[in-house]
XYZ file of C-alpha atoms in Angstrom:
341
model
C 98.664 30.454 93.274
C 96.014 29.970 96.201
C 96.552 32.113 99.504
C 94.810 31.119 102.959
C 90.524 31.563 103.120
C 90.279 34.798 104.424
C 93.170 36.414 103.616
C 92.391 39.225 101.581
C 94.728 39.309 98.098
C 96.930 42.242 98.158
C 98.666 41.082 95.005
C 97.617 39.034 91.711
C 99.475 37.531 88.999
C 99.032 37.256 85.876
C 99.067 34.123 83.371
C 100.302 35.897 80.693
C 100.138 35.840 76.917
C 101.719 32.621 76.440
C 103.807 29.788 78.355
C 105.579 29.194 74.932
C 109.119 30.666 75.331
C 110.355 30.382 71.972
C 107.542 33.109 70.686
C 108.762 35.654 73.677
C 111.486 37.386 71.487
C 109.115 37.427 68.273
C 106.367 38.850 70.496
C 108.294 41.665 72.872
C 109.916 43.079 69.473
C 106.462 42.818 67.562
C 104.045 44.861 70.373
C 107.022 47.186 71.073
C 106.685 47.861 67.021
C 103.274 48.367 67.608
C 103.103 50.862 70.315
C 106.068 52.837 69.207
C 103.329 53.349 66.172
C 100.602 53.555 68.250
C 102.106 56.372 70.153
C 104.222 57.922 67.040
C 101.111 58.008 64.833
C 98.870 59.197 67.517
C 100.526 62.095 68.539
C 101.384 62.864 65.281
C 97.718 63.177 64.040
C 97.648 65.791 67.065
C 100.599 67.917 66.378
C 99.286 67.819 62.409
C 96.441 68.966 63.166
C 97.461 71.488 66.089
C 99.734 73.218 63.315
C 97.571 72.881 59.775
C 94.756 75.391 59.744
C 93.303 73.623 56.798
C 92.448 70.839 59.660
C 90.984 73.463 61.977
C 87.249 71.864 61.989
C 85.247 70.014 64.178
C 85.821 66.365 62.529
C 89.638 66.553 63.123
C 88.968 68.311 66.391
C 87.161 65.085 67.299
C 89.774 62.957 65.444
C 92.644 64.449 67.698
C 90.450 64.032 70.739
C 90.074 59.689 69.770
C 94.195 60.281 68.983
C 94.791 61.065 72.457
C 92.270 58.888 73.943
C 94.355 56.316 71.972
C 97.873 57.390 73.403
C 96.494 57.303 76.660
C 94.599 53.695 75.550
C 97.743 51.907 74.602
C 99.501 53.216 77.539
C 97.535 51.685 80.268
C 98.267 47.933 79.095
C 100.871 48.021 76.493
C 104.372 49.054 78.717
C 103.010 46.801 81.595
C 102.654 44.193 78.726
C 105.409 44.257 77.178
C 107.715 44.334 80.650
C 105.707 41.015 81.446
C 107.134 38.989 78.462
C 110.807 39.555 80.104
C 109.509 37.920 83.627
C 108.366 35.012 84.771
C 106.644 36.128 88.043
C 103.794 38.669 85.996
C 102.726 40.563 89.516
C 100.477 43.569 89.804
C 99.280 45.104 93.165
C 95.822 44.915 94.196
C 95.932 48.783 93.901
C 97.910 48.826 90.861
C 94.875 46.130 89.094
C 92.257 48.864 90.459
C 94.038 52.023 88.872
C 94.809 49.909 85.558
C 91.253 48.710 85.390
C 89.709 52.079 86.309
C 91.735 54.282 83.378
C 91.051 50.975 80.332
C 87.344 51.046 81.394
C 86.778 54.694 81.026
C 89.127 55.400 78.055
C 87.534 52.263 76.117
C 84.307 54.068 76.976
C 84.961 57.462 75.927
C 86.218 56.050 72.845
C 82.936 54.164 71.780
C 81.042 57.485 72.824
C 83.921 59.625 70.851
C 83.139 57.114 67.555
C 79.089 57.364 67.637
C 79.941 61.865 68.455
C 81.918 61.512 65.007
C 79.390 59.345 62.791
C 76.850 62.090 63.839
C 79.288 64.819 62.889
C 79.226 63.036 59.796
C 75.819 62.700 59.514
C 75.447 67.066 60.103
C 78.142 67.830 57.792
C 76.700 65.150 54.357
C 73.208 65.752 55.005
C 72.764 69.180 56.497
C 75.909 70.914 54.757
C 74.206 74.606 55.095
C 73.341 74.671 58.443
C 76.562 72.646 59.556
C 78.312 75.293 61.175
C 75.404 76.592 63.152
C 75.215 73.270 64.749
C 78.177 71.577 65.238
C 80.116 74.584 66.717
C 82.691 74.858 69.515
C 80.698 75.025 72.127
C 78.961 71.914 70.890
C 81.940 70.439 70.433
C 83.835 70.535 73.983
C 80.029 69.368 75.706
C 80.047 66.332 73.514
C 83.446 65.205 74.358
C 82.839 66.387 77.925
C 80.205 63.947 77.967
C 81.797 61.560 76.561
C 84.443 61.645 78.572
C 82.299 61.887 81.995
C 80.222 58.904 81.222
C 83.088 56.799 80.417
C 84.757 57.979 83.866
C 81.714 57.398 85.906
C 80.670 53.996 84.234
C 83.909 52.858 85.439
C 84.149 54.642 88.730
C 81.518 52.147 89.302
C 82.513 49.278 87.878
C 85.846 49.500 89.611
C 84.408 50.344 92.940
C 81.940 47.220 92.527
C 84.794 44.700 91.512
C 87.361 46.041 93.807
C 84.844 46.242 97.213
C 84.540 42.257 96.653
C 86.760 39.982 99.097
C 89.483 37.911 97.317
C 90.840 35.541 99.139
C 91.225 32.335 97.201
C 93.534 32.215 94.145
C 94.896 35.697 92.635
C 95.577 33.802 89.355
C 94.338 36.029 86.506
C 94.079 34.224 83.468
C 94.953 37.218 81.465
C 97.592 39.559 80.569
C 95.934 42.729 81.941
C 93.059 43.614 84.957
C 90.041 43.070 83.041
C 86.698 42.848 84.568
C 85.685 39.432 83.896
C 88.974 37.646 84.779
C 88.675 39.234 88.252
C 85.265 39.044 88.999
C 85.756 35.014 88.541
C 88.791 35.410 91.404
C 86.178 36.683 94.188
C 85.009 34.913 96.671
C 82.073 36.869 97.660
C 78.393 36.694 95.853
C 79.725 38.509 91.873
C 75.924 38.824 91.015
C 75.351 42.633 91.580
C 78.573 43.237 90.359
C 78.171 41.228 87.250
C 75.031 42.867 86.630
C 76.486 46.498 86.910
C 79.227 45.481 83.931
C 76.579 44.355 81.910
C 74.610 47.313 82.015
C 77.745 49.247 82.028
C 78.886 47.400 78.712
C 75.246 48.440 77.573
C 75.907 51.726 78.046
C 78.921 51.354 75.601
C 77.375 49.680 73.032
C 73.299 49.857 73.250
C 73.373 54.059 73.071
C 77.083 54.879 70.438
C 76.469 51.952 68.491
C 72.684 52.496 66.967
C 73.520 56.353 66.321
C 76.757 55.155 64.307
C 74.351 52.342 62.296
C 71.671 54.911 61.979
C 73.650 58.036 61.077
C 75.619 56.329 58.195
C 71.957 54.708 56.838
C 71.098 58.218 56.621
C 73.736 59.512 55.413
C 74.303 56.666 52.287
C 70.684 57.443 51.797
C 72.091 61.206 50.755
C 75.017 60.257 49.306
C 72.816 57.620 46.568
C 70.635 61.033 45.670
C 73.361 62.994 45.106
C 73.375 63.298 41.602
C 77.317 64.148 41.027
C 79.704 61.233 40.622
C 82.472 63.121 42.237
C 80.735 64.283 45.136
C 79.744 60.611 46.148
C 83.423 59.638 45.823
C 84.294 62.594 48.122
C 81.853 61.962 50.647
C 83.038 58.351 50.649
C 86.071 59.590 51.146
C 85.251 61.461 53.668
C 83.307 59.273 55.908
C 85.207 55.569 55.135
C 88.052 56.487 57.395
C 86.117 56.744 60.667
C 83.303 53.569 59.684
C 86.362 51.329 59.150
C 88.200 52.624 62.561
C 84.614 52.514 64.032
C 83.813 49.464 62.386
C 87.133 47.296 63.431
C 86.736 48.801 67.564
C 82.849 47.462 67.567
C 84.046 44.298 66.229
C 86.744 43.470 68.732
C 85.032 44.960 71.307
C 81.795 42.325 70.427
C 84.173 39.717 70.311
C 85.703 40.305 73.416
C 82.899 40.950 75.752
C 79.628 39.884 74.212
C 80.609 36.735 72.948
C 78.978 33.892 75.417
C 81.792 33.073 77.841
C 81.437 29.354 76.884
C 81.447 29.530 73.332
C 85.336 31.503 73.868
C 88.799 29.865 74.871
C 90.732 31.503 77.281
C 93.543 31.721 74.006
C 90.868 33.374 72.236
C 89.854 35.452 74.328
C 93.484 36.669 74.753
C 93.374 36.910 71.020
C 90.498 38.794 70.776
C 92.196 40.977 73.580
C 95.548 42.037 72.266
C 93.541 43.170 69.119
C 91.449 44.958 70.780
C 93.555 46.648 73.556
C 96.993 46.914 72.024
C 96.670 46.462 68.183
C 93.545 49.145 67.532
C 95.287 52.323 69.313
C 97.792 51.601 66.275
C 95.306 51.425 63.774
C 92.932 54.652 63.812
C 95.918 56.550 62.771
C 97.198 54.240 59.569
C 93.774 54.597 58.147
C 93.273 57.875 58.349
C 96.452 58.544 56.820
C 95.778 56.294 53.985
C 91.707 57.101 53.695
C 91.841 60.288 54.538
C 92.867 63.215 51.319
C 93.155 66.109 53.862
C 95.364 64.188 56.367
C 97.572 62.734 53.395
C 97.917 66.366 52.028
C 98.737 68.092 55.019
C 100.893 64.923 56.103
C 102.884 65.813 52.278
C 102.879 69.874 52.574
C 104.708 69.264 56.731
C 107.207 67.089 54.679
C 108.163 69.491 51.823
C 107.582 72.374 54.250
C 110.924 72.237 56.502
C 109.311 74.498 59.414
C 106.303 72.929 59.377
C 107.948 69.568 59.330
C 110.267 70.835 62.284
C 107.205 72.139 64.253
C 105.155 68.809 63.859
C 108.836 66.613 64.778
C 109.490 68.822 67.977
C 105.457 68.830 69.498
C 106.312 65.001 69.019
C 109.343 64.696 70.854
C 108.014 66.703 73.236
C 105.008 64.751 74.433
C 107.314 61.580 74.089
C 109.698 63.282 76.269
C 107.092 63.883 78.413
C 105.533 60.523 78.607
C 109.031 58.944 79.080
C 109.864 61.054 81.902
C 106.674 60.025 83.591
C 106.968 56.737 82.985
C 110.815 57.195 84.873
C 108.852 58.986 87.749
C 105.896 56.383 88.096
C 106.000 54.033 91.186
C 107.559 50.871 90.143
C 105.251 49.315 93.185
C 102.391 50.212 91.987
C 102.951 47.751 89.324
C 104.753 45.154 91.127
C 103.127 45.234 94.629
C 106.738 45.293 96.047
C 108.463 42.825 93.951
């Protein structure tokens, strides 16, 4: 879809997922599965860990701190998504692209700087087990996902502010299924260089600082764990530490793919690939594999079932925040989305 030279875009469109119809069905019913999960398992890690005092440390205060991040993740693409498969005309507003951009760049962010705050929580707690609570206390706590949480904001208050300044006024054809950077960047018609150069340092930030302290902090801390002399400690400290490296481990990897990969060396169907996995399907996964790595989560998960109060306090902070989320969703302008449609 091309509009006039110098007519600035007020609307864009996207390509969409796929321009096979017969998958539609299979597709809607799958990523509605997934972010009913997504969202069910999320918030569930929260309220579990809100209600078991046994989970009342700093790791699971950091795990239900990358929970909500998650809920919040899955919630900026998925819905919009998923409504998109039932139309053929996939239209976001200009403002709508900014605001969906904006809240995926800072949350994706925060999460990266959320994983490399847990790997060195990690690294305190295995190697520095007597002096753990002296360090990594509340205070520390809320400043390092305050600062996780402003970087991510202010990377992407200026990515967004970059890419969104520019002047489109040739196609508004994304070839995507969401407002990522790249995609729209390509759409300008003004000089992309500075702008181009600000993601790239701003996908530095998200990768060059979290992911060497993640790399580093578990070299140090399988260096302690092959001392420790006990058979069953090492098993518990595997234990301990596999659930976050393999939710770490499966975010870096997607991320990689999806933005470091040389643009030429990617299809646009891979890239979409590489995009659903890492937008929609990893929000679902951080809570599966905690609840099968992790003993304490899979304990308290089994005492909230056989406990019938417990259970019905977990249940109702659920259906709470989903009653909350769904009345939002009700209240949130439609045109935002659709630019008027």
């Amino acid at each position: 879809m091309d509009l006039m030279n110098g007519t600035q875009v007020t609307v864009f469109v996207f390509s969409g997922l796929t321009d096979d119809k017969k998958l539609l069905p299979f597709l809607l019913i799958l990523f509605s599965l997934i972010y009913i999960i997504s969202i069910v398992g999320n918030i569930g890690i929260i309220a579990l860990v809100y209600n078991t005092s046994k989970l009342h440390s700093p790791m699971y205060y950091f795990l239900s701190v990358l929970s909500l991040i998650d809920v919040l993740y899955a919630s900026i693409i998925t819905p919009k998504m998923i409504f998109d498969l039932l139309l053929v005309n996939k239209v976001i507003s200009f403002t709508g692209c900014a605001l969906q951009f904006f809240f995926y760049s800072a949350l994706a962010a925060s999460e990266t700087l959320l994983l490399s705050t847990m790997s060195y929580d990690r690294y305190v707690a295995i190697c520095h087990p007597l002096h753990y609570m002296s360090i990594i206390t509340t205070k520390i706590c809320l400043c390092l996902v305050s600062v996780a949480f402003s970087i991510g904001f202010l990377q992407s208050s200026v990515q967004t502010s970059c890419t969104f300044s520019l002047q489109f006024c040739g196609s508004n054809l994304i070839d995507h299924f969401y407002c990522d950077v790249l995609p729209v960047l390509k759409l300008s018609c003004a000089n992309t260089f500075y702008c181009n150069m600000i993601t790239l340092c701003c996908v530095g930030i998200g990768t060059i600082i979290p992911f060497p302290t993640i790399i580093f902090s578990y070299m140090l801390i399988l260096s302690t764990v092959f001392h420790m002399t006990s058979a069953e400690g090492r098993k518990k400290t595997f234990s301990t530490c596999s659930s976050h490296l393999i939710c770490a481990s499966v975010f870096y990897l997607a991320f990689f793919f999806n933005y470091l990969c040389p643009p030429f060396s990617v299809s646009s169907r891979q890239d979409k690939v590489a995009s659903v996995f890492y937008a929609v399907v990893t929000p679902m996964l951080n809570p599966l594999v905690y609840t099968l790595r992790n003993q304490e989560i899979r304990r308290a998960i089994e005492k909230a079932m056989h406990n019938p109060t417990s259970a019905d306090r977990v249940s109702s902070v659920i259906a709470h925040k989903l009653g909350t989320m769904l009345s939002l969703w009700k209240k949130k302008d439609t045109t935002c989305w659709s630019g008027g449609m």
